[in-house]
Each structure stands twice: as structure tokens, then as C-alpha cells.
Coordinates of C-alpha atoms and ligand atoms in Angstrom, one line a residue:
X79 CA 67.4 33.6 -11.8
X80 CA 65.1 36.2 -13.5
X81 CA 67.3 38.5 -15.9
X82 CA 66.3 41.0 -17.7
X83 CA 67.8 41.6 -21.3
X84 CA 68.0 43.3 -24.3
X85 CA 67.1 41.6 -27.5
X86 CA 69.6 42.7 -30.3
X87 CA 68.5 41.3 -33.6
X88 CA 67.2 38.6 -31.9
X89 CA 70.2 37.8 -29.4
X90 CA 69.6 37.9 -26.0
X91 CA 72.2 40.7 -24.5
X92 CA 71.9 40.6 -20.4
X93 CA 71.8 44.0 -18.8
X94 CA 73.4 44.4 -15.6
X95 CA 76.6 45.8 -14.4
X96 CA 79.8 44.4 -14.3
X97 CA 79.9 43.7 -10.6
X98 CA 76.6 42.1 -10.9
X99 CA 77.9 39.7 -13.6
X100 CA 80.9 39.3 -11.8
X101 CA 78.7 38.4 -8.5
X102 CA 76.2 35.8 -11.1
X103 CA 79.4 34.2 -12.8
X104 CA 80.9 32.9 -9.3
X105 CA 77.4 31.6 -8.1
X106 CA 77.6 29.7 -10.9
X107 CA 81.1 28.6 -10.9
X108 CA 79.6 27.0 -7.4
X109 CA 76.8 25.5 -8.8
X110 CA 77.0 21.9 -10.5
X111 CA 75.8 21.2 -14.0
X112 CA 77.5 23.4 -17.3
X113 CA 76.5 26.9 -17.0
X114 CA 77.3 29.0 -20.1
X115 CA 78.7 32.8 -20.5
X116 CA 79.3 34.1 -24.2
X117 CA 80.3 37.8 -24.5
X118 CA 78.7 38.4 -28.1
X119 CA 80.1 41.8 -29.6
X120 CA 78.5 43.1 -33.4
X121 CA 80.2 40.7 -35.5
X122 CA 78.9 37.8 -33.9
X123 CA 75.5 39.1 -33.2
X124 CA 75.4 39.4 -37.1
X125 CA 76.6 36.6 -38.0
X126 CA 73.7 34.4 -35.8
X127 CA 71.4 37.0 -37.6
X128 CA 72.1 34.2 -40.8
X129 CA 73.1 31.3 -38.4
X130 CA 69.7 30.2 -36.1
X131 CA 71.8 27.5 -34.7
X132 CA 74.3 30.3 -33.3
X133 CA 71.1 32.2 -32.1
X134 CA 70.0 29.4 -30.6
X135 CA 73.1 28.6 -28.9
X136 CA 73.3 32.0 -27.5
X137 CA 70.3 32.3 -26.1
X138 CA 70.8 29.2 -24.5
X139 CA 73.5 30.6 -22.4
X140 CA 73.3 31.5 -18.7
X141 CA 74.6 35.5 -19.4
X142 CA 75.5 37.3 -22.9
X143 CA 77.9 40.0 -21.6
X144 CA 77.4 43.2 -23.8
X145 CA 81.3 43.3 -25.0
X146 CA 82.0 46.2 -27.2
X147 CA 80.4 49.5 -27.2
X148 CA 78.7 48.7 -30.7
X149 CA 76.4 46.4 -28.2
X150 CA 76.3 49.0 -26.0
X151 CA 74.9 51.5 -28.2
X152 CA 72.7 49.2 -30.0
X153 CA 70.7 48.8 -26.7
X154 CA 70.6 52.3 -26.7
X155 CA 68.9 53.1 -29.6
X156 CA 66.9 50.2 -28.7
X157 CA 65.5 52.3 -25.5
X158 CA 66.9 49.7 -23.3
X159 CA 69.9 50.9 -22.3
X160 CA 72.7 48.5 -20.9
X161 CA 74.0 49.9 -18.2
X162 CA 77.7 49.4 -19.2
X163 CA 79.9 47.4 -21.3
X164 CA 80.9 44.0 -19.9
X165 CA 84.3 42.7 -21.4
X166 CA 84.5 38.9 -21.2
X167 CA 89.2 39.9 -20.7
X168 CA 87.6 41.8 -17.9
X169 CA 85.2 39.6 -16.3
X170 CA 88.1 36.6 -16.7
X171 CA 90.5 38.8 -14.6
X172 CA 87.4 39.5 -11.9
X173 CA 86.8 36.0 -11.9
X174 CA 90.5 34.6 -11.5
X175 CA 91.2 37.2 -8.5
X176 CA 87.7 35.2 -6.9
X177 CA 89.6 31.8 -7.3
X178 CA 93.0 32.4 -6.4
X179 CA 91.0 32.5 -2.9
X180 CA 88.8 29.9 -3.3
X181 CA 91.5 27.5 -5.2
X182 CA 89.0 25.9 -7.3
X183 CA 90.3 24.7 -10.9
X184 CA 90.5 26.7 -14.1
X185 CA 91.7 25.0 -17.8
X186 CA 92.6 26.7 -20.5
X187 CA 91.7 25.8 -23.9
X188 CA 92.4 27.9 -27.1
X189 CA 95.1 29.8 -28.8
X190 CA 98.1 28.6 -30.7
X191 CA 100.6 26.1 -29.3
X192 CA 102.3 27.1 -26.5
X193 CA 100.2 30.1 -26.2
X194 CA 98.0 28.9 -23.1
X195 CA 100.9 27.9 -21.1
X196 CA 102.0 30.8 -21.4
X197 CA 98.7 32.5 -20.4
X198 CA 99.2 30.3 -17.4
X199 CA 102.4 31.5 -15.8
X200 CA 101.3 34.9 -16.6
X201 CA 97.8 34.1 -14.2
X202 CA 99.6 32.4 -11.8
X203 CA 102.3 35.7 -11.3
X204 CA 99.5 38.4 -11.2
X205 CA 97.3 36.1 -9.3
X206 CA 98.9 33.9 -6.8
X207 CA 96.9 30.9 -5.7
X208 CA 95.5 30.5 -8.8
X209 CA 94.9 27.0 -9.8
X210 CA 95.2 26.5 -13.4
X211 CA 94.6 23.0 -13.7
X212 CA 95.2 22.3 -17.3
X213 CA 95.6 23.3 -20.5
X214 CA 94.8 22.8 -24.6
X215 CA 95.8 24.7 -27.5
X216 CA 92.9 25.6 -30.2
X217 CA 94.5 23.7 -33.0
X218 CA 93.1 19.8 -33.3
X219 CA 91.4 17.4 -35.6
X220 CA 88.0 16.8 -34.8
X221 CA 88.5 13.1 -34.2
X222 CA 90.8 14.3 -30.7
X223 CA 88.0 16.3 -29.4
X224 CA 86.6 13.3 -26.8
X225 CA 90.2 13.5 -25.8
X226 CA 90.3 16.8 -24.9
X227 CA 86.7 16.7 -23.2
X228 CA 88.1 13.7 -21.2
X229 CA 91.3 15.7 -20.2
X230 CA 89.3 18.6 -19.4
X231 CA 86.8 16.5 -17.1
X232 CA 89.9 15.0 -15.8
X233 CA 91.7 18.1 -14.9
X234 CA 88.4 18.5 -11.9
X235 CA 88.8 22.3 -13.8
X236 CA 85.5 24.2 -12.3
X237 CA 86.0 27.2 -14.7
X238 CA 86.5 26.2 -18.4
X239 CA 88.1 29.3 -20.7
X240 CA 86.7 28.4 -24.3
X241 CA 89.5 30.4 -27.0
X242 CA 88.8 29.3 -30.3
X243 CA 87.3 32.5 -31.6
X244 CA 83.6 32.9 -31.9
X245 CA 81.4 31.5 -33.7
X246 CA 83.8 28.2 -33.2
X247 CA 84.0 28.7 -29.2
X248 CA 80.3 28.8 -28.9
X249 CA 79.6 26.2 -31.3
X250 CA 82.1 23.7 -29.4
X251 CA 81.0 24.7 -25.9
X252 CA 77.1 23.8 -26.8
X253 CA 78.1 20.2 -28.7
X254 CA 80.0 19.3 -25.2
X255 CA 78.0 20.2 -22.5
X256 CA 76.5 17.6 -21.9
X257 CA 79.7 15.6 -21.8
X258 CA 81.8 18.2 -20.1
X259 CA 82.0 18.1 -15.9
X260 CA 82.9 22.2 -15.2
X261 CA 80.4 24.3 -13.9
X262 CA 81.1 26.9 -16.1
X263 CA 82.5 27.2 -19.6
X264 CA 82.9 30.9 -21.5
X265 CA 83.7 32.0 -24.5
X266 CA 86.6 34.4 -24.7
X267 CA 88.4 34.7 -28.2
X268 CA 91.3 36.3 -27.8
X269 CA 91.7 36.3 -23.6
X270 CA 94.4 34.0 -23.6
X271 CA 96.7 35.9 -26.1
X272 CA 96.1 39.4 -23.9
X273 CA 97.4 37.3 -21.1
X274 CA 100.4 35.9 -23.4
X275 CA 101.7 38.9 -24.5
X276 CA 100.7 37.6 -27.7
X277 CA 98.2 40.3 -28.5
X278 CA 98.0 43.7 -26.6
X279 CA 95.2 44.9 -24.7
X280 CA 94.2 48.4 -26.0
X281 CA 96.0 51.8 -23.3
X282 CA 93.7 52.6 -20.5
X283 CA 92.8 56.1 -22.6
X284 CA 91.5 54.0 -25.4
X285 CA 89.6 51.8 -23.7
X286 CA 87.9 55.5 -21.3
X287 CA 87.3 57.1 -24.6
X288 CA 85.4 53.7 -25.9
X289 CA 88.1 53.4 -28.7
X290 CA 89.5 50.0 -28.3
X291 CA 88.2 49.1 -31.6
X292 CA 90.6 51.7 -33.1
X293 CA 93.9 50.8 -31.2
X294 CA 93.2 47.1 -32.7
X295 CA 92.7 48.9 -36.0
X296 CA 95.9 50.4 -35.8
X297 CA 97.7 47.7 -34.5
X298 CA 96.5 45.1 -36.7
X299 CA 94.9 46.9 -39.8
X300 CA 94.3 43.4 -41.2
X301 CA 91.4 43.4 -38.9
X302 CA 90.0 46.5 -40.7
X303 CA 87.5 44.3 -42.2
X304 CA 86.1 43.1 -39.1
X305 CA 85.1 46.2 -37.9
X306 CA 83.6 47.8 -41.2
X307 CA 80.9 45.6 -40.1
X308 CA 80.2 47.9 -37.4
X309 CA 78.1 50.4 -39.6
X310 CA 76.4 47.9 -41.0
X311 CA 75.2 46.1 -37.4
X312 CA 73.9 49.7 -36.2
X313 CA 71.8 50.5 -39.8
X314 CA 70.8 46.5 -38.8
X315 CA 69.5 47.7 -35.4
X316 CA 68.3 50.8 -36.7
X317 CA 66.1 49.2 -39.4
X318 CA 64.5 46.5 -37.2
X319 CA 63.5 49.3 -34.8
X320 CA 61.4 50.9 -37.6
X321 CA 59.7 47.6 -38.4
X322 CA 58.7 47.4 -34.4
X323 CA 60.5 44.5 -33.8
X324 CA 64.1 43.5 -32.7
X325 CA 64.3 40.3 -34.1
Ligands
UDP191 N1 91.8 30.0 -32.4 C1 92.0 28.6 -32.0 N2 91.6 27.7 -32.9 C2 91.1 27.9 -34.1 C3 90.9 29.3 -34.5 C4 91.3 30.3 -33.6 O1 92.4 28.3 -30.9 O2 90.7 27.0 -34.9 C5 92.2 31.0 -31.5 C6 93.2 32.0 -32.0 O3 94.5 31.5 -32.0 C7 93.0 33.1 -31.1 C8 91.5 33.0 -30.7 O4 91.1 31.8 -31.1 O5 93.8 32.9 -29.9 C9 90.6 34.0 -31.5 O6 91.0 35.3 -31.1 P1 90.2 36.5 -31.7 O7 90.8 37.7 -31.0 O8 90.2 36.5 -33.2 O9 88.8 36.2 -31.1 P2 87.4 36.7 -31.6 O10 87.5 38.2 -31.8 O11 87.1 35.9 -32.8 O12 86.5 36.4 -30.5

């Protein structure tokens, strides 16, 4: 598959629609062998700006959704602009409609106890069919993590939902692949929450007038923090583009 991308600070951000990433993710749900999908928004992207290992890992993957509009407008000032912003929630809903047809297996891993069984019965109401063949909460001790491969591989789950938080879903998704028997892992931080209840998905007006990042703000100022980094990821781009490169 030729794709064409955007580097941001060195990360490679694919730049297509969301139905065409919707169409690439089910080919590769298809096709055997781990395929990867991260959706990389500012914070990340600057933290594998200090982490080549995370760079590396992300530009290993099969797409890099542009999630978040900081992305968005970063290829912007770039001159290459994406043509939309590509939520990894949304591309997991698109993707779960697809196999509630097809009936092939999807596990869960991530979130708090209890949380991803909860994710499931939420999937399987809105999309019926769906076959959620396991799940794993995001708390364990290193030494369980063959386990969890094994039950994973043992589940015959074709579409593996990574929920650890990034950079710690990425990280584990690239140590296992190898060892792991899905055709497609992602990493979706916080996607199995939404679906609990546990966290809220921003109103449709936020998310049209590109303000997501302030609904979470106000629902959670805690997370103020997180997104102060915004500013400083778009002087970041800003900067590299006056030295002529983008790495
Ligand atoms: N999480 C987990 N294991 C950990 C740390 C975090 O399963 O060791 C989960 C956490 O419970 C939450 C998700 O990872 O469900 C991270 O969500 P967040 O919205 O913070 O994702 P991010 O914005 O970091 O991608």
C-alpha cells in the first residue's frame, strides 16, 4: 500500500479521510500477520520527539490516524494539509458496525477492572452481532503479560483494542507482535471508558466547533496540564518549519 503522510516532528501522520481509513483498517483486519494502527494526537507526538524508540514504534505502524485537531493543524502549517481529523473512538465504532456483519472476533484489553466488560455489553447493545471474544483489564504485573498474550491468541480475536494509554499501549503492542495472532492491534487510550460510561465523550457541538479538548478541560480540569502542551507542540512545529525540516 503506497500512503502518503505527513511528517510531524518526525512522526509519520497518514493523510487520508476517514472513510478511507475506515476502508484500509478492514483490509487489514482480513489480512494475516499483526498490522498496527496508533492514533498519535500532540502529546504523544512530543513525547517520541525525546523517546526514538516511540518514534520508531510509530512509524512502524500500518496508519497513524491524525486524532486531535492540534495534528490537524500542525499539517497545516506544515503545507500538507490532512484532510480531516481521524479519531481512533470513531474509527473503533466504524470498524465494530463492519464486524457485527462479518462476526469476526474483537478483545478488549485496557481500562480498570471491570471496565471492559462493561465496554462489552455496551458494543454488543448498539451493535448486535458483534463478537467480543474476550477481555483484559489494563492493570497487571509484567510477569502475567505471556498470559494475557496467550489468552488473547486464544480468544481467535481478529481485532485487538490496545487501552493502556499511550505511550504504554504502543510500547506493549510493538514488544508482542510478533507473539500475538490478531490481524490487527490499535491503540485507543480511553475508547473503552467512552463506551463504559466511565468517561464522556465531548456534545456533538464541541466536537463541530473542534472543541473537544475544552469539554475534557472542563470536565476533568485535572487534565489541564495535558493540554498546556498544546502551545508548546504548535511553537515545536512552527520552529522546525523555519529550520526547513520537520524532523
Ligand atoms: N490504563 C491501563 N493501564 C495502565 C494505565 C492506564 O489500562 O497501566 C488505562 C486507563 O484506565 C484508561 C486508559 O488506559 O482507561 C487511558 O486513557 P486516557 O484517556 O488517559 O488515554 P490517553 O489520552 O493517554 O491515550
Amino acid at each position: 500500500m503506497s500512503r502518503k503522510t505527513v511528517e510531524i516532528l518526525g512522526v509519520n501522520i497518514d493523510s487520508m479521510t476517514f472513510a478511507k481509513t475506515v476502508d484500509v483498517a478492514k483490509d487489514l483486519i482480513k489480512t494475516d500477520g499483526v498490522s498496527k494502527i496508533f492514533t498519535p494526537n500532540p502529546e504523544i507526538i512530543m513525547c517520541a520527539k525525546d523517546d526514538e524508540t516511540l518514534k520508531e514504534i510509530l512509524n512502524s505502524a500500518d496508519i497513524c490516524t491524525a486524532d486531535g485537531i492540534g495534528v490537524v493543524y500542525a499539517s497545516k502549517i506544515l503545507k500538507k494539509p490532512v484532510p480531516e481529523r481521524v479519531a481512533g473512538f470513531d474509527l473503533v465504532c466504524a470498524l465494530l458496525e463492519h464486524l457485527a456483519e462479518t462476526k469476526d472476533g474483537v478483545f478488549l484489553f485496557g481500562a480498570k477492572p471491570g471496565v471492559a466488560d462493561m465496554a462489552k455489553a455496551k458494543m454488543e447493545e448498539k451493535y448486535p452481532g458483534i463478537n467480543i471474544v474476550g477481555t483484559e483489564n489494563g492493570y497487571f504485573a509484567p510477569g502475567d503479560e505471556e498470559k494475557i498474550v496467550e489468552k488473547i491468541n486464544g480468544s481467535g480475536a481478529k481485532l485487538l483494542l490496545v487501552c493502556l494509554g499511550a505511550p504504554k499501549q504502543e510500547k506493549w503492542i510493538a514488544k508482542y507482535q510478533d507473539s500475538l495472532k490478531v490481524n490487527l492491534a490499535m491503540g485507543v487510550g480511553g475508547t473503552l471508558d467512552v463506551f463504559a460510561g466511565v468517561a464522556k465523550r465531548a456534545p456533538e457541538v464541541f466536537v463541530k466547533l473542534n472543541l473537544e479538548w475544552a469539554y475534557r478541560i472542563l470536565k476533568n480540569p485535572s487534565r489541564y496540564g495535558r493540554f498546556a502542551a498544546l502551545p508548546k507542540f504548535v511553537i515545536e512545529v512552527l520552529k522546525n518549519k523555519q529550520h526547513g525540516g520537520n524532523k
